[in-house]
Amino acid sequence: MNTPYATFRYEPSPDQMRATPTRHRIVIIGAGPVGLSLAIDLALRGHAPVLLDDSDRIGEGSRAICFAKKTLEILDRLGVAGPLVAEGVSWKKGNVFQRDKLLYTFDLLPEDGHKMPAFINIQQFVVEKALVDRAVEVGVDLRWKNRVCGLEPQNDGVRLTIATPDGDYRLDADHVVACDGARSPARAMLGLDFPGEVFEEQFLIADVKMEGDFPTERWFWFDPPFHPGGSALLHRQPDNIWRIDLQLPASADADLEKQPERVRPRIETMLGHSDFSLEWVSIYRFRCLRLERFRHGRVFFAGDAAHQVSPFGARGANSGIQDAENLAWKLAAVLDGDSPESLLESYDLERGEAADENIAHSTRSTDFIAPQSEAERLLRDAALALAARHGFAKRMVNSGRLSTPATYAQSPLSSADEREWARGPAPGAPIPDAPCGEGFLSENLGRDFTFLAADEATARLAPTGVAVLVANEAVARRFALATGGAYLIRPDGHVAARFHHAEKGAIRAALRRARGKAGEAA
């Protein structure tokens, strides 16, 4: 309401003056966190894209505020995480209440030795502004007030029609990535269905500015005394901004409930005072929706354009930025000639698997927070009644399972070791961070693949052109590495393969598979 949002000037592009469409390797639609992250990643890999946005400003309102550890590691690699972590509110603990009684407390990162915190809370517009600045710095062709109004797939690419204040123009692209949000015009232009489930219950979301002495934790209430019959969530943000979510009846009038004269009394009842200002208010319903496929020829979908989940669990922006990382290295590998175009099919498979996992978690959270039947309500109430005394019941309580990176269990890029592993990340899993040299493992990975070896002798087996790291004690412990063992780590920090006793032939075969070349002759 009184927060300044960055605005940007429309500037004509030379492409608008040309008689025939200019061809670009990659065009990205949508300059939100997903599109910006993808654009920066590609630029750092030598493929600066054209990035189109129909607006001239950063999106208003906090919207996403919880950015998870894996996402922060991605943003660190892109060169923007440091200031965001310094400005944001770092947290890892949460409390779950029933009425005014504490049911349990959880810790999302109980072990030390990670560069990034479990989560930071920071307003989405702050993250977007940092990404915009970085995108310009690394050479992204960022075009504001460029609205895509036509999308025409062709045999060798895609033709786009773009509306600007100076009129329409056309571009050709080898590949297009639609990061244009939940209402995705690109999705509509291709006539794609966006099936799933929309839940009836509504939630009021408000950003409140006030002085408060609540700890830096996630607080969630079932049936709180200040909001009987519903649920409530409280999160701290920077600059004395607090995020409050309150469950409303399914029949509530959304336009009416957003009015300050309706919002303020609810917040006053919750806080016990009126010494606050409303910064932003919105109403939302839980939605779990998903494109059947995230790749349609030369057009890819990422973030909310590809999948949508409820906000409880912080799975929206986090999963979208992880979409971007997954796609960026694969597009770059294909454009560089290191991988066949068939590698791009693994984006749909892997991020589809991640979307299914997120939707399943989100649906279960929704059913627990807002039961859809009397049987579900009875089960929920029984779990809450037992949770204060019994560990098994605490595990049943679901106030929004918080975002964690997916393991690509079905990935065709992974190579499995024949022997059992008692510990350590499996093929397809995200790697854990650990102290490494003067810093951390997450910041010592190569931009391409990394060969992590247990010892110097094993390190000498690394394929040419692959970054090599020798595990110290902390890294070896987290990866369960013993003499002769090794991991092959992908550019996105997921495990491509692991070896109890690494051999040169097996390592090379695993690298070929991870590059999408498993079916080609060596």
Coordinates of C-alpha atoms in Angstrom, one line a residue:
M1 CA 0.0 0.0 0.0
N2 CA 2.8 2.4 0.8
T3 CA 5.7 0.3 -0.3
P4 CA 7.7 1.7 -3.2
Y5 CA 7.9 -0.8 -6.1
A6 CA 10.6 -0.5 -8.7
T7 CA 9.4 0.6 -12.2
F8 CA 11.3 0.4 -15.4
R9 CA 11.3 2.4 -18.6
Y10 CA 10.1 0.9 -21.9
E11 CA 12.8 1.2 -24.6
P12 CA 12.3 0.2 -28.2
S13 CA 14.4 -2.7 -29.4
P14 CA 16.2 -2.6 -32.8
D15 CA 14.3 -5.8 -33.6
Q16 CA 11.1 -3.7 -33.8
M17 CA 12.5 -1.8 -36.8
R18 CA 13.5 -4.8 -39.0
A19 CA 11.4 -5.9 -41.9
T20 CA 11.8 -9.6 -41.2
P21 CA 11.7 -11.2 -37.7
T22 CA 15.1 -11.4 -35.9
R23 CA 16.0 -14.9 -34.8
H24 CA 17.2 -15.5 -31.2
R25 CA 18.4 -18.8 -29.6
I26 CA 16.2 -18.4 -26.5
V27 CA 13.2 -16.2 -25.6
I28 CA 11.8 -16.2 -22.1
I29 CA 8.3 -14.8 -21.4
G30 CA 7.8 -13.4 -17.9
A31 CA 10.3 -11.4 -15.7
G32 CA 9.2 -12.9 -12.4
P33 CA 11.6 -14.9 -10.1
V34 CA 11.5 -17.9 -12.4
G35 CA 12.1 -16.2 -15.7
L36 CA 14.8 -13.9 -14.2
S37 CA 16.6 -16.9 -12.6
L38 CA 16.5 -18.8 -15.9
A39 CA 17.7 -15.8 -17.9
I40 CA 20.7 -15.1 -15.5
D41 CA 21.7 -18.8 -15.4
L42 CA 21.7 -19.0 -19.2
A43 CA 23.6 -15.8 -19.5
L44 CA 26.3 -17.1 -17.1
R45 CA 26.5 -20.2 -19.4
G46 CA 27.2 -18.0 -22.4
H47 CA 23.6 -17.9 -23.8
A48 CA 22.1 -14.6 -22.8
P49 CA 18.4 -14.8 -23.8
V50 CA 15.7 -12.2 -24.7
L51 CA 13.4 -11.7 -21.7
L52 CA 10.0 -10.2 -22.3
D53 CA 7.6 -8.8 -19.7
D54 CA 4.2 -7.2 -20.3
S55 CA 4.6 -4.8 -17.4
D56 CA 7.0 -2.0 -16.5
R57 CA 7.4 -2.8 -12.8
I58 CA 8.1 -5.4 -10.2
G59 CA 5.0 -7.2 -9.1
E60 CA 3.2 -5.5 -6.2
G61 CA 2.6 -7.2 -2.8
S62 CA 4.9 -9.6 -0.9
R63 CA 3.4 -12.7 -2.4
A64 CA 6.1 -15.4 -1.9
I65 CA 8.1 -14.6 1.2
C66 CA 9.7 -18.0 2.2
F67 CA 12.8 -18.9 0.2
A68 CA 14.2 -22.3 1.0
K69 CA 17.8 -23.5 1.4
K70 CA 18.1 -25.1 -2.1
T71 CA 16.7 -22.0 -3.7
L72 CA 19.2 -19.8 -1.8
E73 CA 22.0 -22.1 -3.1
I74 CA 20.8 -21.5 -6.6
L75 CA 20.6 -17.8 -6.1
D76 CA 24.1 -17.8 -4.6
R77 CA 25.4 -19.4 -7.7
L78 CA 23.6 -16.7 -9.7
G79 CA 25.3 -14.1 -7.7
V80 CA 22.4 -12.5 -5.7
A81 CA 22.0 -14.6 -2.5
G82 CA 24.4 -12.8 -0.2
P83 CA 22.6 -9.5 0.2
L84 CA 19.2 -11.2 0.3
V85 CA 20.3 -13.5 3.2
A86 CA 21.7 -10.4 5.0
E87 CA 18.5 -8.5 4.6
G88 CA 16.1 -11.3 5.1
V89 CA 14.9 -13.0 8.3
S90 CA 16.7 -16.4 8.6
W91 CA 14.7 -19.1 10.4
K92 CA 14.6 -22.8 10.8
K93 CA 12.2 -23.5 13.7
G94 CA 8.4 -23.6 13.8
N95 CA 5.6 -24.0 16.4
V96 CA 2.3 -25.6 15.9
F97 CA -0.6 -24.8 18.3
Q98 CA -4.1 -26.0 18.8
R99 CA -6.1 -23.2 20.3
D100 CA -3.7 -21.6 22.8
K101 CA -1.8 -24.9 23.5
L102 CA 1.6 -25.7 21.9
L103 CA 1.5 -29.1 20.3
Y104 CA 5.1 -29.3 19.2
T105 CA 8.2 -27.5 17.8
F106 CA 10.2 -28.5 14.8
D107 CA 13.7 -27.7 13.5
L108 CA 14.2 -27.8 9.7
L109 CA 18.0 -27.8 9.8
P110 CA 19.3 -29.3 13.1
E111 CA 22.8 -29.9 11.8
D112 CA 25.5 -27.2 11.3
G113 CA 27.8 -26.9 8.3
H114 CA 25.6 -25.4 5.7
K115 CA 26.3 -22.1 3.9
M116 CA 22.6 -21.2 3.6
P117 CA 19.9 -21.2 6.3
A118 CA 16.9 -23.5 6.1
F119 CA 14.7 -20.5 5.0
I120 CA 14.8 -16.8 4.8
N121 CA 11.7 -14.6 4.8
I122 CA 11.9 -11.7 2.5
Q123 CA 9.4 -10.0 0.2
Q124 CA 9.2 -11.3 -3.3
F125 CA 9.6 -7.8 -4.8
V126 CA 13.0 -7.5 -3.1
V127 CA 14.1 -10.8 -4.6
E128 CA 12.8 -9.7 -8.0
K129 CA 14.6 -6.3 -7.9
A130 CA 17.9 -8.1 -7.0
L131 CA 17.4 -10.5 -9.9
V132 CA 16.6 -7.7 -12.4
D133 CA 19.8 -5.8 -11.4
R134 CA 21.8 -9.0 -11.9
A135 CA 20.1 -9.8 -15.2
V136 CA 21.1 -6.4 -16.6
E137 CA 24.6 -6.9 -15.2
V138 CA 25.2 -10.2 -17.0
G139 CA 23.8 -9.1 -20.4
V140 CA 20.2 -10.3 -20.5
D141 CA 18.2 -8.4 -23.1
L142 CA 15.3 -7.5 -20.8
R143 CA 12.4 -5.8 -22.5
W144 CA 9.6 -4.2 -20.5
K145 CA 6.1 -3.4 -21.9
N146 CA 6.6 -6.2 -24.4
R147 CA 3.5 -8.3 -24.3
V148 CA 3.5 -11.6 -26.2
C149 CA 0.1 -11.7 -28.0
G150 CA 0.9 -14.5 -30.5
L151 CA 2.8 -17.8 -30.2
E152 CA 3.1 -19.9 -33.3
P153 CA 5.2 -23.2 -33.2
Q154 CA 7.1 -23.9 -36.4
N155 CA 9.2 -26.9 -37.5
D156 CA 12.5 -25.4 -36.5
G157 CA 11.4 -23.0 -33.7
V158 CA 8.7 -20.6 -32.6
R159 CA 7.4 -17.3 -34.0
L160 CA 6.2 -14.7 -31.5
T161 CA 4.1 -11.6 -32.0
I162 CA 4.8 -8.9 -29.4
A163 CA 2.8 -5.8 -28.6
T164 CA 4.5 -2.7 -27.4
P165 CA 3.6 1.0 -27.0
D166 CA 5.1 1.5 -30.4
G167 CA 3.1 -1.2 -32.1
D168 CA 3.5 -4.9 -32.8
Y169 CA 6.6 -6.7 -34.0
R170 CA 7.6 -10.3 -34.5
L171 CA 10.5 -12.5 -33.3
D172 CA 11.7 -16.0 -34.2
A173 CA 13.2 -18.2 -31.5
D174 CA 14.9 -21.6 -31.4
H175 CA 13.4 -22.2 -28.0
V176 CA 10.7 -20.3 -25.9
V177 CA 10.3 -20.7 -22.1
A178 CA 7.0 -19.5 -20.7
C179 CA 7.4 -18.3 -17.2
D180 CA 4.3 -16.1 -17.3
G181 CA 2.5 -17.2 -14.2
A182 CA -0.6 -19.1 -13.1
R183 CA -2.8 -17.3 -15.7
S184 CA -0.2 -18.0 -18.4
P185 CA -1.3 -16.3 -21.7
A186 CA 1.3 -18.6 -23.5
R187 CA -0.5 -21.6 -22.2
A188 CA -3.8 -20.3 -23.5
M189 CA -2.3 -19.4 -26.9
L190 CA -1.3 -23.1 -27.3
G191 CA -4.8 -24.2 -26.1
L192 CA -3.4 -26.3 -23.3
D193 CA -5.6 -27.5 -20.4
F194 CA -4.5 -26.8 -16.8
P195 CA -6.4 -29.5 -14.9
G196 CA -6.4 -30.2 -11.2
E197 CA -8.3 -29.3 -8.1
V198 CA -9.5 -26.0 -6.7
F199 CA -10.5 -26.2 -3.1
E200 CA -13.5 -24.2 -1.7
E201 CA -11.9 -22.8 1.4
Q202 CA -10.6 -19.2 1.2
F203 CA -7.7 -17.6 3.1
L204 CA -7.1 -13.9 3.9
I205 CA -3.5 -12.9 3.6
A206 CA -2.2 -9.7 5.0
D207 CA 1.1 -8.0 5.5
V208 CA 1.1 -5.9 8.6
K209 CA 3.7 -3.3 9.7
M210 CA 4.2 -3.2 13.5
E211 CA 6.6 -3.5 16.3
G212 CA 6.4 -7.1 17.7
D213 CA 8.2 -9.4 20.0
F214 CA 7.3 -12.7 18.4
P215 CA 10.3 -14.8 17.8
T216 CA 11.8 -15.5 14.3
E217 CA 9.8 -18.7 13.8
R218 CA 6.9 -20.0 11.9
W219 CA 3.8 -20.0 14.1
F220 CA 0.7 -22.0 13.0
W221 CA -2.6 -22.4 14.9
F222 CA -5.4 -24.8 14.5
D223 CA -8.7 -23.3 15.8
P224 CA -7.0 -20.4 17.5
P225 CA -8.9 -18.6 20.3
F226 CA -8.7 -15.3 18.3
H227 CA -10.1 -17.0 15.1
P228 CA -12.3 -19.9 16.2
G229 CA -13.0 -22.6 13.8
G230 CA -10.3 -21.7 11.3
S231 CA -6.5 -21.7 11.1
A232 CA -3.9 -18.9 11.3
L233 CA -0.3 -18.5 10.3
L234 CA 2.3 -15.8 11.4
H235 CA 5.7 -15.1 9.8
R236 CA 8.1 -12.3 10.4
Q237 CA 9.6 -10.4 7.4
P238 CA 12.2 -7.7 7.3
D239 CA 11.5 -4.1 8.3
N240 CA 8.9 -5.0 11.0
I241 CA 6.5 -6.5 8.4
W242 CA 4.5 -9.6 9.5
R243 CA 2.7 -12.0 7.2
I244 CA -0.6 -13.2 8.6
D245 CA -2.9 -15.8 7.0
L246 CA -6.4 -16.4 8.3
Q247 CA -8.7 -19.2 7.1
L248 CA -12.2 -17.9 5.9
P249 CA -15.4 -19.7 5.3
A250 CA -15.8 -21.1 1.7
S251 CA -18.9 -18.8 1.4
A252 CA -17.1 -15.6 2.3
D253 CA -17.4 -12.7 -0.1
A254 CA -13.7 -12.2 -1.3
D255 CA -14.2 -8.6 -2.4
L256 CA -15.8 -7.7 0.9
E257 CA -13.3 -9.5 3.1
K258 CA -10.4 -7.6 1.5
Q259 CA -11.8 -4.2 2.7
P260 CA -9.7 -2.6 5.5
E261 CA -12.8 -2.2 7.6
R262 CA -13.2 -6.0 7.6
V263 CA -9.5 -6.9 7.8
R264 CA -8.4 -4.6 10.7
P265 CA -10.9 -6.0 13.3
R266 CA -9.7 -9.6 12.6
I267 CA -6.0 -8.6 13.0
E268 CA -6.7 -6.5 16.1
T269 CA -8.4 -9.5 17.7
M270 CA -5.4 -11.7 16.8
L271 CA -2.8 -9.2 18.1
G272 CA -4.7 -7.7 21.0
H273 CA -3.9 -4.2 19.8
S274 CA -4.5 -1.8 16.9
D275 CA -1.0 -0.3 16.6
F276 CA -0.2 -1.6 13.1
S277 CA -0.7 -0.5 9.5
L278 CA -1.9 -2.7 6.6
E279 CA 0.7 -3.0 3.8
W280 CA -1.0 -5.5 1.5
V281 CA -4.1 -7.6 1.5
S282 CA -5.3 -10.4 -0.7
I283 CA -7.6 -13.4 -0.7
Y284 CA -6.7 -16.8 -2.2
R285 CA -8.0 -20.3 -2.6
F286 CA -5.9 -23.5 -2.5
R287 CA -5.2 -24.7 -6.1
C288 CA -3.4 -27.8 -7.2
L289 CA -3.1 -27.7 -11.0
R290 CA -0.6 -29.1 -13.5
L291 CA 0.0 -29.2 -17.2
E292 CA 0.1 -32.7 -18.5
R293 CA 3.5 -31.9 -20.1
F294 CA 6.0 -29.1 -19.5
R295 CA 7.5 -29.3 -23.0
H296 CA 5.6 -28.8 -26.2
G297 CA 8.1 -29.0 -29.0
R298 CA 10.2 -25.9 -28.8
V299 CA 8.1 -24.3 -26.0
F300 CA 8.7 -25.0 -22.4
F301 CA 6.7 -24.1 -19.3
A302 CA 8.1 -23.4 -15.9
G303 CA 6.9 -22.2 -12.5
D304 CA 3.2 -21.3 -12.0
A305 CA 2.7 -21.5 -15.8
A306 CA 3.4 -25.2 -15.5
H307 CA 2.1 -26.1 -12.1
Q308 CA 0.3 -24.4 -9.2
V309 CA 0.1 -25.4 -5.5
S310 CA -1.3 -23.8 -2.4
P311 CA 0.9 -21.3 -0.6
F312 CA 1.2 -23.4 2.6
G313 CA 4.6 -25.1 2.4
A314 CA 6.3 -22.4 0.4
R315 CA 6.4 -24.6 -2.8
G316 CA 5.5 -22.0 -5.4
A317 CA 8.5 -19.7 -6.0
N318 CA 10.9 -22.3 -4.7
S319 CA 9.8 -25.1 -7.1
G320 CA 9.7 -22.6 -9.9
I321 CA 13.3 -21.4 -9.4
Q322 CA 14.3 -25.1 -9.3
D323 CA 12.5 -25.6 -12.6
A324 CA 14.7 -22.8 -14.0
E325 CA 17.9 -24.4 -12.8
N326 CA 17.0 -27.8 -14.2
L327 CA 16.2 -26.4 -17.6
A328 CA 19.1 -23.9 -17.8
W329 CA 21.9 -26.4 -17.8
K330 CA 20.1 -28.7 -20.2
L331 CA 19.4 -25.9 -22.7
A332 CA 23.0 -24.7 -22.5
A333 CA 24.3 -28.2 -23.0
V334 CA 22.2 -28.7 -26.1
L335 CA 23.1 -25.3 -27.6
D336 CA 26.8 -25.9 -26.9
G337 CA 26.7 -29.3 -28.7
D338 CA 27.6 -31.2 -25.5
S339 CA 24.2 -33.1 -25.5
P340 CA 21.6 -34.1 -28.0
E341 CA 18.2 -32.3 -28.1
S342 CA 16.6 -35.4 -26.5
L343 CA 18.2 -34.4 -23.2
L344 CA 15.4 -31.7 -23.0
E345 CA 12.8 -34.4 -22.6
S346 CA 14.3 -35.1 -19.1
Y347 CA 13.1 -31.6 -18.0
D348 CA 9.5 -32.7 -18.4
L349 CA 10.1 -36.0 -16.7
E350 CA 12.1 -34.7 -13.7
R351 CA 10.2 -31.5 -13.0
G352 CA 7.0 -33.3 -13.6
E353 CA 8.0 -35.7 -10.9
A354 CA 8.8 -32.8 -8.6
A355 CA 5.4 -31.2 -9.4
D356 CA 3.6 -34.4 -8.6
E357 CA 5.4 -34.5 -5.3
N358 CA 4.6 -30.9 -4.5
I359 CA 0.9 -31.3 -5.4
A360 CA 0.6 -34.4 -3.3
H361 CA 2.1 -32.6 -0.3
S362 CA -0.1 -29.6 -0.9
T363 CA -3.3 -31.6 -1.3
R364 CA -2.6 -33.5 1.9
S365 CA -1.9 -30.2 3.7
T366 CA -5.1 -28.7 2.4
D367 CA -7.2 -31.7 3.4
F368 CA -5.7 -31.6 7.0
I369 CA -6.0 -27.8 7.4
A370 CA -9.5 -27.6 5.8
P371 CA -11.1 -31.1 5.9
Q372 CA -13.4 -31.8 3.0
S373 CA -15.6 -34.3 4.8
E374 CA -16.8 -35.3 8.2
A375 CA -14.5 -38.3 8.2
E376 CA -11.4 -36.2 7.4
R377 CA -12.4 -33.8 10.2
L378 CA -12.7 -36.6 12.7
L379 CA -9.3 -38.0 11.7
R380 CA -7.7 -34.5 11.9
D381 CA -9.2 -33.8 15.3
A382 CA -8.1 -37.1 16.7
A383 CA -4.5 -36.5 15.4
L384 CA -4.5 -33.0 17.1
A385 CA -5.8 -34.4 20.3
L386 CA -3.0 -37.0 20.5
A387 CA -0.2 -34.9 19.1
A388 CA 0.7 -33.2 22.4
R389 CA 1.5 -36.6 24.1
H390 CA 2.5 -39.0 21.3
G391 CA 5.2 -38.8 18.7
F392 CA 3.4 -40.8 16.1
A393 CA 0.4 -38.3 16.1
K394 CA 2.8 -35.4 15.7
R395 CA 3.9 -36.9 12.4
M396 CA 0.3 -36.9 11.3
V397 CA -0.3 -33.2 12.0
N398 CA 0.0 -31.3 8.7
S399 CA 0.2 -27.5 8.9
G400 CA 1.8 -27.3 5.4
R401 CA 4.8 -29.6 4.7
L402 CA 7.6 -27.1 4.0
S403 CA 9.4 -27.1 0.7
T404 CA 12.3 -29.5 0.1
P405 CA 14.0 -30.2 -3.3
A406 CA 12.7 -33.3 -5.1
T407 CA 14.7 -36.4 -5.7
Y408 CA 14.5 -37.5 -9.3
A409 CA 13.9 -41.1 -8.5
Q410 CA 12.8 -42.0 -12.1
S411 CA 15.4 -39.9 -14.0
P412 CA 16.9 -41.5 -17.1
L413 CA 20.0 -39.5 -16.4
S414 CA 20.9 -41.4 -13.3
S415 CA 23.2 -44.4 -12.9
A416 CA 22.7 -46.8 -10.0
D417 CA 25.4 -48.5 -8.1
E418 CA 24.8 -52.2 -7.8
R419 CA 25.7 -52.4 -4.1
E420 CA 23.5 -51.1 -1.3
W421 CA 24.3 -47.8 0.3
A422 CA 23.3 -47.4 4.0
R423 CA 23.7 -43.6 3.8
G424 CA 24.5 -40.7 1.5
P425 CA 22.4 -39.1 -1.3
A426 CA 21.0 -41.5 -3.9
P427 CA 21.2 -40.9 -7.6
G428 CA 18.7 -38.2 -8.5
A429 CA 18.8 -36.7 -5.0
P430 CA 20.0 -33.1 -4.2
I431 CA 23.4 -33.1 -2.5
P432 CA 23.8 -32.0 1.1
D433 CA 26.0 -29.0 1.8
A434 CA 29.1 -29.3 4.0
P435 CA 32.2 -27.3 4.9
C436 CA 34.7 -27.6 2.1
G437 CA 38.1 -25.8 2.0
E438 CA 37.7 -22.2 3.0
G439 CA 34.0 -22.3 2.2
F440 CA 31.3 -24.8 1.5
L441 CA 30.7 -27.6 -1.0
S442 CA 27.7 -25.8 -2.6
E443 CA 30.0 -22.9 -3.7
N444 CA 32.8 -25.2 -4.9
L445 CA 30.9 -27.2 -7.6
G446 CA 31.8 -26.7 -11.2
R447 CA 29.4 -25.0 -13.6
D448 CA 29.3 -28.3 -15.5
F449 CA 29.6 -31.7 -13.9
T450 CA 31.7 -32.3 -10.7
F451 CA 33.5 -35.5 -9.8
L452 CA 33.7 -35.8 -6.0
A453 CA 36.3 -38.3 -4.9
A454 CA 37.0 -39.9 -1.6
D455 CA 40.8 -39.6 -2.1
E456 CA 43.5 -38.4 -4.5
A457 CA 44.0 -41.7 -6.3
T458 CA 40.3 -41.9 -7.1
A459 CA 40.2 -38.3 -8.2
R460 CA 42.7 -39.1 -11.0
L461 CA 40.0 -41.2 -12.6
A462 CA 37.9 -38.1 -13.4
P463 CA 36.9 -37.6 -17.0
T464 CA 38.6 -34.8 -18.9
G465 CA 36.8 -31.4 -18.6
V466 CA 34.9 -32.3 -15.4
A467 CA 35.6 -30.3 -12.2
V468 CA 37.3 -32.5 -9.5
L469 CA 37.0 -32.2 -5.7
V470 CA 38.6 -34.4 -3.1
A471 CA 36.3 -34.9 -0.1
N472 CA 37.4 -33.7 3.3
E473 CA 36.2 -35.4 6.5
A474 CA 33.0 -33.4 6.7
V475 CA 32.1 -34.0 3.1
A476 CA 33.0 -37.7 3.3
R477 CA 30.8 -38.1 6.3
R478 CA 27.7 -36.6 4.7
F479 CA 28.2 -38.5 1.5
A480 CA 29.2 -41.8 3.2
L481 CA 32.4 -41.9 1.2
A482 CA 35.2 -44.4 1.9
T483 CA 38.5 -45.0 0.1
G484 CA 37.9 -45.6 -3.6
G485 CA 34.4 -44.1 -3.6
A486 CA 33.1 -41.2 -5.6
Y487 CA 30.1 -39.2 -6.7
L488 CA 29.3 -37.6 -10.1
I489 CA 27.3 -34.4 -9.4
R490 CA 25.2 -32.7 -12.0
P491 CA 25.3 -28.9 -12.8
D492 CA 22.1 -28.5 -10.8
G493 CA 23.6 -30.1 -7.6
H494 CA 21.7 -33.4 -8.0
V495 CA 23.5 -36.7 -7.9
A496 CA 24.1 -38.3 -11.4
A497 CA 25.9 -41.4 -10.1
R498 CA 27.8 -42.8 -7.1
F499 CA 30.4 -45.5 -6.9
H500 CA 31.6 -47.6 -4.0
H501 CA 34.8 -48.4 -6.0
A502 CA 35.0 -46.0 -8.9
E503 CA 36.3 -47.4 -12.2
K504 CA 37.1 -45.2 -15.3
G505 CA 34.8 -47.0 -17.6
A506 CA 31.8 -46.8 -15.3
I507 CA 32.5 -43.1 -14.6
R508 CA 32.6 -42.3 -18.3
A509 CA 29.4 -44.3 -18.9
A510 CA 27.6 -42.5 -16.1
L511 CA 28.7 -39.1 -17.5
R512 CA 27.4 -40.0 -21.0
R513 CA 24.1 -41.1 -19.5
A514 CA 23.9 -37.9 -17.5
R515 CA 24.5 -35.8 -20.6
G516 CA 21.7 -37.6 -22.4
K517 CA 24.0 -39.7 -24.6
A518 CA 23.3 -43.2 -23.2
G519 CA 21.9 -44.4 -26.5
E520 CA 24.8 -43.1 -28.6
A521 CA 27.9 -45.0 -29.5
A522 CA 30.9 -44.2 -27.3

